[in-house]
Tab-separated table of N, CA and C in Angstrom:
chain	number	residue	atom	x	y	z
A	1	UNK	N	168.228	-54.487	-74.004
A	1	UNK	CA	168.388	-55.590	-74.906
A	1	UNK	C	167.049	-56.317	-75.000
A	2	UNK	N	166.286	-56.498	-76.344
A	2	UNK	CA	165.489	-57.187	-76.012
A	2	UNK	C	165.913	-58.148	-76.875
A	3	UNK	N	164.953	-59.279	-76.760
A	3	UNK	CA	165.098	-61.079	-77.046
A	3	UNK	C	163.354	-61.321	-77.161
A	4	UNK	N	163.404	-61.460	-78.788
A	4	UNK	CA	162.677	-62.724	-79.643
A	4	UNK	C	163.029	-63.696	-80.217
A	5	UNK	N	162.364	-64.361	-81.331
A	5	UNK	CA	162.780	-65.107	-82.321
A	5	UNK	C	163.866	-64.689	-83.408
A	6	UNK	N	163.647	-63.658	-83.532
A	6	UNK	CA	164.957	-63.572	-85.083
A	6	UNK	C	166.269	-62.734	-84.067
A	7	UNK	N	166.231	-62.627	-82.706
A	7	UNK	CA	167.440	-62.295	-81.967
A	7	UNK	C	168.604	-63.498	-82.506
A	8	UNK	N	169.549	-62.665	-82.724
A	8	UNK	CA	171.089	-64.230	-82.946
A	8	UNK	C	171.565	-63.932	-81.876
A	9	UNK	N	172.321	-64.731	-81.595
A	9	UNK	CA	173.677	-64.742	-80.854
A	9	UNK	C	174.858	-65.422	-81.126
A	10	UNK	N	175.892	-64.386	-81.490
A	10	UNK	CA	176.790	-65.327	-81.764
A	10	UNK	C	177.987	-65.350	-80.563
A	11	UNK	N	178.568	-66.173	-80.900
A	11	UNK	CA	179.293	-66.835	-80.113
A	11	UNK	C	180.739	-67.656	-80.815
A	12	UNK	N	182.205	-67.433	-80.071
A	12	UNK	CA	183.186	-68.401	-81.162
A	12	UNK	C	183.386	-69.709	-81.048
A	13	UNK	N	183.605	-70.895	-81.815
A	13	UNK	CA	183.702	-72.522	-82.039
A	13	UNK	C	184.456	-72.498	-80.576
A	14	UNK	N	185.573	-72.128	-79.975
A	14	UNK	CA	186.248	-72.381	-78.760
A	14	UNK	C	185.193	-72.881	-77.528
A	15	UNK	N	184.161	-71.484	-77.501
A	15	UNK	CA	183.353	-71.530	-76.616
A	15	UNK	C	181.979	-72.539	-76.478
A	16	UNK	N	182.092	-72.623	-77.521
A	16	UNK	CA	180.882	-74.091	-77.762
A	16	UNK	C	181.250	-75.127	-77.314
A	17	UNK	N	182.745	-75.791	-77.740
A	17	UNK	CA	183.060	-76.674	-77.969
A	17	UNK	C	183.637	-76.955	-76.428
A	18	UNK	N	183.899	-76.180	-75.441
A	18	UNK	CA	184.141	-75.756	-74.166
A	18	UNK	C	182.936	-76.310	-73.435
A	19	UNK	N	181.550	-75.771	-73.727
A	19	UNK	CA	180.486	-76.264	-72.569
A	19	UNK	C	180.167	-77.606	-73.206
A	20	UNK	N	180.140	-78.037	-74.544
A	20	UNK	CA	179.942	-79.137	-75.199
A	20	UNK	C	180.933	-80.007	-74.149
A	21	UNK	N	182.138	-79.963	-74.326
A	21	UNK	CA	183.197	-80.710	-73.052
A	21	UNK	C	182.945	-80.764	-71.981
A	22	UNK	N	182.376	-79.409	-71.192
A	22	UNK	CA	182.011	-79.506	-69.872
A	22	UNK	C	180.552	-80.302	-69.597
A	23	UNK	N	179.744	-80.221	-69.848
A	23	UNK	CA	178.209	-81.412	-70.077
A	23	UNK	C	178.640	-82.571	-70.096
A	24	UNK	N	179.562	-82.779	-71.430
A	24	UNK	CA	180.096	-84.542	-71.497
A	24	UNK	C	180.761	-84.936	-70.016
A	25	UNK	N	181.520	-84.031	-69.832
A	25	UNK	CA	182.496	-84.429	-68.514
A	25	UNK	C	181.321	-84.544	-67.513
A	26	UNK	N	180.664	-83.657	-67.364
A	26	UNK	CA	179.646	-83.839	-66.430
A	26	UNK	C	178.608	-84.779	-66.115
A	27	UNK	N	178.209	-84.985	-67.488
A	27	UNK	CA	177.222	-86.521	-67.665
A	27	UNK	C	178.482	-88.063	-67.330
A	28	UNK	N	179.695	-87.990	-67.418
A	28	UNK	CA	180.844	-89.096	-67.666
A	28	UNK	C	180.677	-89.156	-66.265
A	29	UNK	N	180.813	-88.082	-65.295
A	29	UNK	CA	181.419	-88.003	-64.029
A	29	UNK	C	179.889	-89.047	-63.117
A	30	UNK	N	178.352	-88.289	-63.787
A	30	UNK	CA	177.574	-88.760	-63.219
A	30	UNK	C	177.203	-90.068	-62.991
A	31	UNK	N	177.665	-90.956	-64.432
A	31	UNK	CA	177.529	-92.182	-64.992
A	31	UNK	C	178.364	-93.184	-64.049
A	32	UNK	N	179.853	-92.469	-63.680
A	32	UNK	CA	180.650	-93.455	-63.012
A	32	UNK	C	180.080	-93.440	-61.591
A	33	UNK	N	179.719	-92.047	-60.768
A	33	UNK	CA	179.154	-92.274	-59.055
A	33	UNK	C	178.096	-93.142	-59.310
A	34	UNK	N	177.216	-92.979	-60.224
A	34	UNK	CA	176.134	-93.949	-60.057
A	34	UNK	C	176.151	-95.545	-59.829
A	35	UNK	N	177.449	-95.693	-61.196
A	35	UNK	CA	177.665	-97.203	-61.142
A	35	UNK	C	178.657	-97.740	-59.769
A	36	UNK	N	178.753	-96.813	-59.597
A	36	UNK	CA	180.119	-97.521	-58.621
A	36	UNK	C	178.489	-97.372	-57.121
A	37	UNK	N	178.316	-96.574	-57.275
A	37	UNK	CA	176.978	-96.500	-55.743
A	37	UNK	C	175.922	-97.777	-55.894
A	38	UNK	N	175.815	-97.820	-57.482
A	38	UNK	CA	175.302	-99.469	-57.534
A	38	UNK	C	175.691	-100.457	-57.232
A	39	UNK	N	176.828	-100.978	-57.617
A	39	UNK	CA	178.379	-101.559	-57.313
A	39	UNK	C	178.300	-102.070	-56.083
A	40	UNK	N	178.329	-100.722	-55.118
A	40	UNK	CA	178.454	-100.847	-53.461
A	40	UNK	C	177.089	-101.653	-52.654
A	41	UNK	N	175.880	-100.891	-53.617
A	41	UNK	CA	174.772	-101.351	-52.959
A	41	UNK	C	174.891	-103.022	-52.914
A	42	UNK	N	174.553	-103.486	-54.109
A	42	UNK	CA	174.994	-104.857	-54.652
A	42	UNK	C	175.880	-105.693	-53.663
A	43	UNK	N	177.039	-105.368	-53.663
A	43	UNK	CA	178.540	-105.955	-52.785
A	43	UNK	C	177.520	-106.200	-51.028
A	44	UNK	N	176.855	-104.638	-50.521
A	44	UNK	CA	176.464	-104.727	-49.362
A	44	UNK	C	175.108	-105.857	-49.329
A	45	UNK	N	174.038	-106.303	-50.312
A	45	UNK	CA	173.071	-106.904	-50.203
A	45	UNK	C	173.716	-108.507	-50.156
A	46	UNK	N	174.854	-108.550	-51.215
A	46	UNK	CA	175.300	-110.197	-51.511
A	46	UNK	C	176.107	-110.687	-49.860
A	47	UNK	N	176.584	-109.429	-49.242
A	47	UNK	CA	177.423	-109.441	-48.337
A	47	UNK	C	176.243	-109.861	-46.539
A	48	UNK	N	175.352	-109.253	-46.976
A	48	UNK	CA	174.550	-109.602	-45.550
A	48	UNK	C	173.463	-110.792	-46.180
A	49	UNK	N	173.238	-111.155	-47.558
A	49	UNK	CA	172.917	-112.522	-47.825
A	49	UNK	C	173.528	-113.555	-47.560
A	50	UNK	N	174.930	-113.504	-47.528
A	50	UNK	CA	176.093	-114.347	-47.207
A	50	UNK	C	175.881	-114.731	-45.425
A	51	UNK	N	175.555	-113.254	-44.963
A	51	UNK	CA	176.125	-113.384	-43.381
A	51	UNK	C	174.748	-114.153	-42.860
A	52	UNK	N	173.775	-113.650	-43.302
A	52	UNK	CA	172.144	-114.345	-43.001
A	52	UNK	C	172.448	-116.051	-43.389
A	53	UNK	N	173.067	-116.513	-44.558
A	53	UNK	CA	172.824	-117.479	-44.733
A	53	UNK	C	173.595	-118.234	-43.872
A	54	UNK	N	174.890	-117.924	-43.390
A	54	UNK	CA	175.863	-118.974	-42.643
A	54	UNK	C	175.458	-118.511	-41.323
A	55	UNK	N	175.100	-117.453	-40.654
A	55	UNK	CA	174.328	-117.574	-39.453
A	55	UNK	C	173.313	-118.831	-39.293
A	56	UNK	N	172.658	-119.245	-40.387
A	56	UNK	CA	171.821	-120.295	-40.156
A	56	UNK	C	172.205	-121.516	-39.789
A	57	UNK	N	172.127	-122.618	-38.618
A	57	UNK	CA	173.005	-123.622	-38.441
A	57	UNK	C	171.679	-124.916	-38.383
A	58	UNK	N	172.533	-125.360	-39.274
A	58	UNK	CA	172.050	-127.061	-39.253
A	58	UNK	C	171.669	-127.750	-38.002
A	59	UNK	N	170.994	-128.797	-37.620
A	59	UNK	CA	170.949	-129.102	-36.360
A	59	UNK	C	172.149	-130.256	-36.469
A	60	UNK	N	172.865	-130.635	-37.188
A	60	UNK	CA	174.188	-131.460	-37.592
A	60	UNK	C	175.144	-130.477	-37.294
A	61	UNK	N	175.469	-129.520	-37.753
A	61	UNK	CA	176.487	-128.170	-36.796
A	61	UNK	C	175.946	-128.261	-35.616
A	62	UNK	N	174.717	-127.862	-34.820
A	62	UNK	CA	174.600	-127.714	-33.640
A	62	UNK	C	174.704	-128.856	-32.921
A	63	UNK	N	174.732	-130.281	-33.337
A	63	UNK	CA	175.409	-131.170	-32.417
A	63	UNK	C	176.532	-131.010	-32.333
A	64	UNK	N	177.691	-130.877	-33.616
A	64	UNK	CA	178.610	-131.252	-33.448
A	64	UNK	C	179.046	-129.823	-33.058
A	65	UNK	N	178.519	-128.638	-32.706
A	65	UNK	CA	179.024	-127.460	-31.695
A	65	UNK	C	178.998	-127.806	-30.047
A	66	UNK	N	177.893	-128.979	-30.240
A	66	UNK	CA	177.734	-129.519	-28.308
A	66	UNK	C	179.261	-130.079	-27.915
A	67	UNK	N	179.188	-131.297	-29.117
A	67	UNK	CA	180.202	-132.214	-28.799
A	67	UNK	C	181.631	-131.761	-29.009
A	68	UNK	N	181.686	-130.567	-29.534
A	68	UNK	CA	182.802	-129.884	-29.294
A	68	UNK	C	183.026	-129.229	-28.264
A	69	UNK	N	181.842	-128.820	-27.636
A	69	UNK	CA	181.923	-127.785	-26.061
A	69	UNK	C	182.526	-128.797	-25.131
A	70	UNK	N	181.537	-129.662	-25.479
A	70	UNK	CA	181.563	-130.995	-24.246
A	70	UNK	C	183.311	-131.723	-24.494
A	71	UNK	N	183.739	-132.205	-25.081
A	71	UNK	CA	185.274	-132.393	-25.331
A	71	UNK	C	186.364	-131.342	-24.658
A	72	UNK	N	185.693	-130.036	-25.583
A	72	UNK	CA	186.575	-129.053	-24.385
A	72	UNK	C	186.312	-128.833	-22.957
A	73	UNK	N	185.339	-129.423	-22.122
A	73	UNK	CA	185.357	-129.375	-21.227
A	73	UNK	C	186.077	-130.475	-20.723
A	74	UNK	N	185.699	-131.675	-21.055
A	74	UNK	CA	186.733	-133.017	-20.356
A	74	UNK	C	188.036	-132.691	-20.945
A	75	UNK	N	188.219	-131.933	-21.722
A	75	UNK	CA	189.686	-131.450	-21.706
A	75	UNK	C	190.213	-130.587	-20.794
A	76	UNK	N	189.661	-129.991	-20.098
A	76	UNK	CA	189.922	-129.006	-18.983
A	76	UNK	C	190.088	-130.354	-17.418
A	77	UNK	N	189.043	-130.480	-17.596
A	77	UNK	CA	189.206	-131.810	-16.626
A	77	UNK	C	190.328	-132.580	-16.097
A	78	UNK	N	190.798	-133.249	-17.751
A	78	UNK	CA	191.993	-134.022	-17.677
A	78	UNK	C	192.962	-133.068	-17.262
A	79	UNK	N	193.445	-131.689	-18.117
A	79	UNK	CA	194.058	-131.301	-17.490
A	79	UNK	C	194.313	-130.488	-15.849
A	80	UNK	N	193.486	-130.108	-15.625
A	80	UNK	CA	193.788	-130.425	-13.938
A	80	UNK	C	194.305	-131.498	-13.323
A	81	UNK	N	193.596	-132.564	-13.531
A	81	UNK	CA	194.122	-134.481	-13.248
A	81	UNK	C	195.225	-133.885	-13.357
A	82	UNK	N	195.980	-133.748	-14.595
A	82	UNK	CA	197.116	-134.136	-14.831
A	82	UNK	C	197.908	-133.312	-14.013
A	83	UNK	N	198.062	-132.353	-13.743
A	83	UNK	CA	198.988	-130.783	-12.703
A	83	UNK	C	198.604	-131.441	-11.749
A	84	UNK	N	197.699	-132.013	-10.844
A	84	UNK	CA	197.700	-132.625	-9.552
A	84	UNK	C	198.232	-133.388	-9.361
A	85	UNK	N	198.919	-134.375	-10.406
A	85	UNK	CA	199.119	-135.982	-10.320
A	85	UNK	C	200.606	-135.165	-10.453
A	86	UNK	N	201.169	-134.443	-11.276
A	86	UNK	CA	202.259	-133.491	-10.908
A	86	UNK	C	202.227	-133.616	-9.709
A	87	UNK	N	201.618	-132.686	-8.956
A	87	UNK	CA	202.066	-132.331	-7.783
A	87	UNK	C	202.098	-133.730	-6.335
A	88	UNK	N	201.720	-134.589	-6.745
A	88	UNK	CA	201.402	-135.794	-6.571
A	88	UNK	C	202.894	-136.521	-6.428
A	89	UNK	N	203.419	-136.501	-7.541
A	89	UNK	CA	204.457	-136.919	-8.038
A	89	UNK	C	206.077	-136.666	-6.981
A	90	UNK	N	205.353	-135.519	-6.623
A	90	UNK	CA	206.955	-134.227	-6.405
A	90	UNK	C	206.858	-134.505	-4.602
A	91	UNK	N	205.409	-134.862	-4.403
A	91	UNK	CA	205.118	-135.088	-3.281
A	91	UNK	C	205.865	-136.436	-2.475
A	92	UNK	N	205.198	-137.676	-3.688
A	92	UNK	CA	205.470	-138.543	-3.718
A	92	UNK	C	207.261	-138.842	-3.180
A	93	UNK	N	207.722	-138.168	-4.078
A	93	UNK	CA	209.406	-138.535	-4.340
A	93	UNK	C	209.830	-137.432	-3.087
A	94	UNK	N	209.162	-136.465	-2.493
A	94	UNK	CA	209.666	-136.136	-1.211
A	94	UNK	C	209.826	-137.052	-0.020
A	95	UNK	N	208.489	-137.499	0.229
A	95	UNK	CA	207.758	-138.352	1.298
A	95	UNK	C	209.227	-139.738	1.344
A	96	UNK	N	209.143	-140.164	-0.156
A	96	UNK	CA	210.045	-141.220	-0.020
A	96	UNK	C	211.371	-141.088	-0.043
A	97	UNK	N	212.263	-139.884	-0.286
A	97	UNK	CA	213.565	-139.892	0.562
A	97	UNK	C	213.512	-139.611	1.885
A	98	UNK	N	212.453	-138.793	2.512
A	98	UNK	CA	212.382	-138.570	3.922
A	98	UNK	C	211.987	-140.328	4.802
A	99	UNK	N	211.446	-141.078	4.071
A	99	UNK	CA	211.216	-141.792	4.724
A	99	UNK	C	212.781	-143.166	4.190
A	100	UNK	N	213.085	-142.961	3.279
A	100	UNK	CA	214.422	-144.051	3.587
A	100	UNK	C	215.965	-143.722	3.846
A	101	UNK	N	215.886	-141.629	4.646
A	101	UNK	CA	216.535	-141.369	5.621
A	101	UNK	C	216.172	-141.744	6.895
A	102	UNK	N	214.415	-142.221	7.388
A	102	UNK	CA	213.784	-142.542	8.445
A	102	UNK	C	214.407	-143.830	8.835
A	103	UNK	N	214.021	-144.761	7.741
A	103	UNK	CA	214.597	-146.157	7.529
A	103	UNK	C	216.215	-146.173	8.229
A	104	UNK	N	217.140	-145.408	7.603
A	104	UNK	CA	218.798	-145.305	7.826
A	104	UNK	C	219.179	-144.723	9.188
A	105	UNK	N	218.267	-144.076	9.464
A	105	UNK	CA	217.833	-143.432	11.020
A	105	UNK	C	217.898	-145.209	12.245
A	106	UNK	N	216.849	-145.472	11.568
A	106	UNK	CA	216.193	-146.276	12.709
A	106	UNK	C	217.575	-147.707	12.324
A	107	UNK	N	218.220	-148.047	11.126
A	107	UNK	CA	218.729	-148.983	11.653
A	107	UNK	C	220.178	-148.421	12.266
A	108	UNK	N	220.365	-146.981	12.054
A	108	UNK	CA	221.383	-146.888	12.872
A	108	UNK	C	221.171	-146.681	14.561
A	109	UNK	N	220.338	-146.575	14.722
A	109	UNK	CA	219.216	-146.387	16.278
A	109	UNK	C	219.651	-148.200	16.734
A	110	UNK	N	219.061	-148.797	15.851
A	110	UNK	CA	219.079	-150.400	16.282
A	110	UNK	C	220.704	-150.901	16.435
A	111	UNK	N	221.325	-150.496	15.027
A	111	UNK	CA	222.807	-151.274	15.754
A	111	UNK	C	223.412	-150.571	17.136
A	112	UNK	N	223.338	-148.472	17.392
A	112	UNK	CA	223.168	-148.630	18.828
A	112	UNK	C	222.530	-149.423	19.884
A	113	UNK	N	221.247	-149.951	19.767
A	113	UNK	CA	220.643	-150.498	20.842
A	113	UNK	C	221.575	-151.663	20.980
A	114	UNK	N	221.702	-152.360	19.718
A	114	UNK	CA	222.388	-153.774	20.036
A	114	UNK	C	223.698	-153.921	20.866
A	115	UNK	N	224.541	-152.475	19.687
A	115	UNK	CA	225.643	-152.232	20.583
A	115	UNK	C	226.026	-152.164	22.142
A	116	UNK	N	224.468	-151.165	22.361
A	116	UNK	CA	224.339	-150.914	23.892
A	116	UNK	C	224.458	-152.352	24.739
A	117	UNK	N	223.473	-152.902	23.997
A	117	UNK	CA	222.864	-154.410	24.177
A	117	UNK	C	224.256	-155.437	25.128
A	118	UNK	N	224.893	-155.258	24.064
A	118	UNK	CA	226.054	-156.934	24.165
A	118	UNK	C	227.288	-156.512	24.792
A	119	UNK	N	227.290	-155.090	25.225
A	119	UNK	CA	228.103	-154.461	26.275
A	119	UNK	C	228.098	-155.136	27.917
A	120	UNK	N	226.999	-155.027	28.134
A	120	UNK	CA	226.823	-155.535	29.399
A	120	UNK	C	227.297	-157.440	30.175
């Protein structure tokens, strides 16, 4: 087979109109990965501009990040106080029925003594 200038080739409308479709589809397909890979790039640059910018803290945030540490700590504080003063409490209200059975003890001890006493 040879091939110059006045070589034809023919070919039927089906088959034209076939790679004509397949190119379009092919250029359509290329057009959308691109935009959407742009898309992504974009989303990822606005997305670590975002994170860069609120990483940055005011020295008005960084006080009021102290005075928030510092609060939660005297909040830890108080609460201990407070569970001790509990236990304080439980202590408390032991000590003092043992001691005004001590009390009921000793004056029944005394009306024996007296008893003993006015016997004689």
């Amino acid at each position: 087979m040879k091939l110059n200038k006045e070589t034809t080739v023919s070919t039927d409308l089906k088959t034209i109109l076939g790679i004509v479709a397949a190119v379009a589809m092919g250029v359509f397909a290329y057009t959308e990965v691109t935009a959407r890979l742009t898309s992504l790039e974009t989303s990822r640059e606005l997305f670590e501009a975002d994170l860069l910018k609120k990483s940055e803290q005011l020295p008005v945030d960084q006080e009021q990040l102290m005075l928030l540490e510092d609060l939660y700590k005297s909040v830890e504080k108080i609460e201990v106080r407070i569970e001790d003063m509990m236990h304080n409490k439980v202590n408390i209200e032991y000590i003092q029925k043992q001691m005004d059975k001590a009390l009921s003890d000793i004056e029944i001890l005394k009306d024996k003594v007296r008893a003993n006493g006015s016997h004689k």
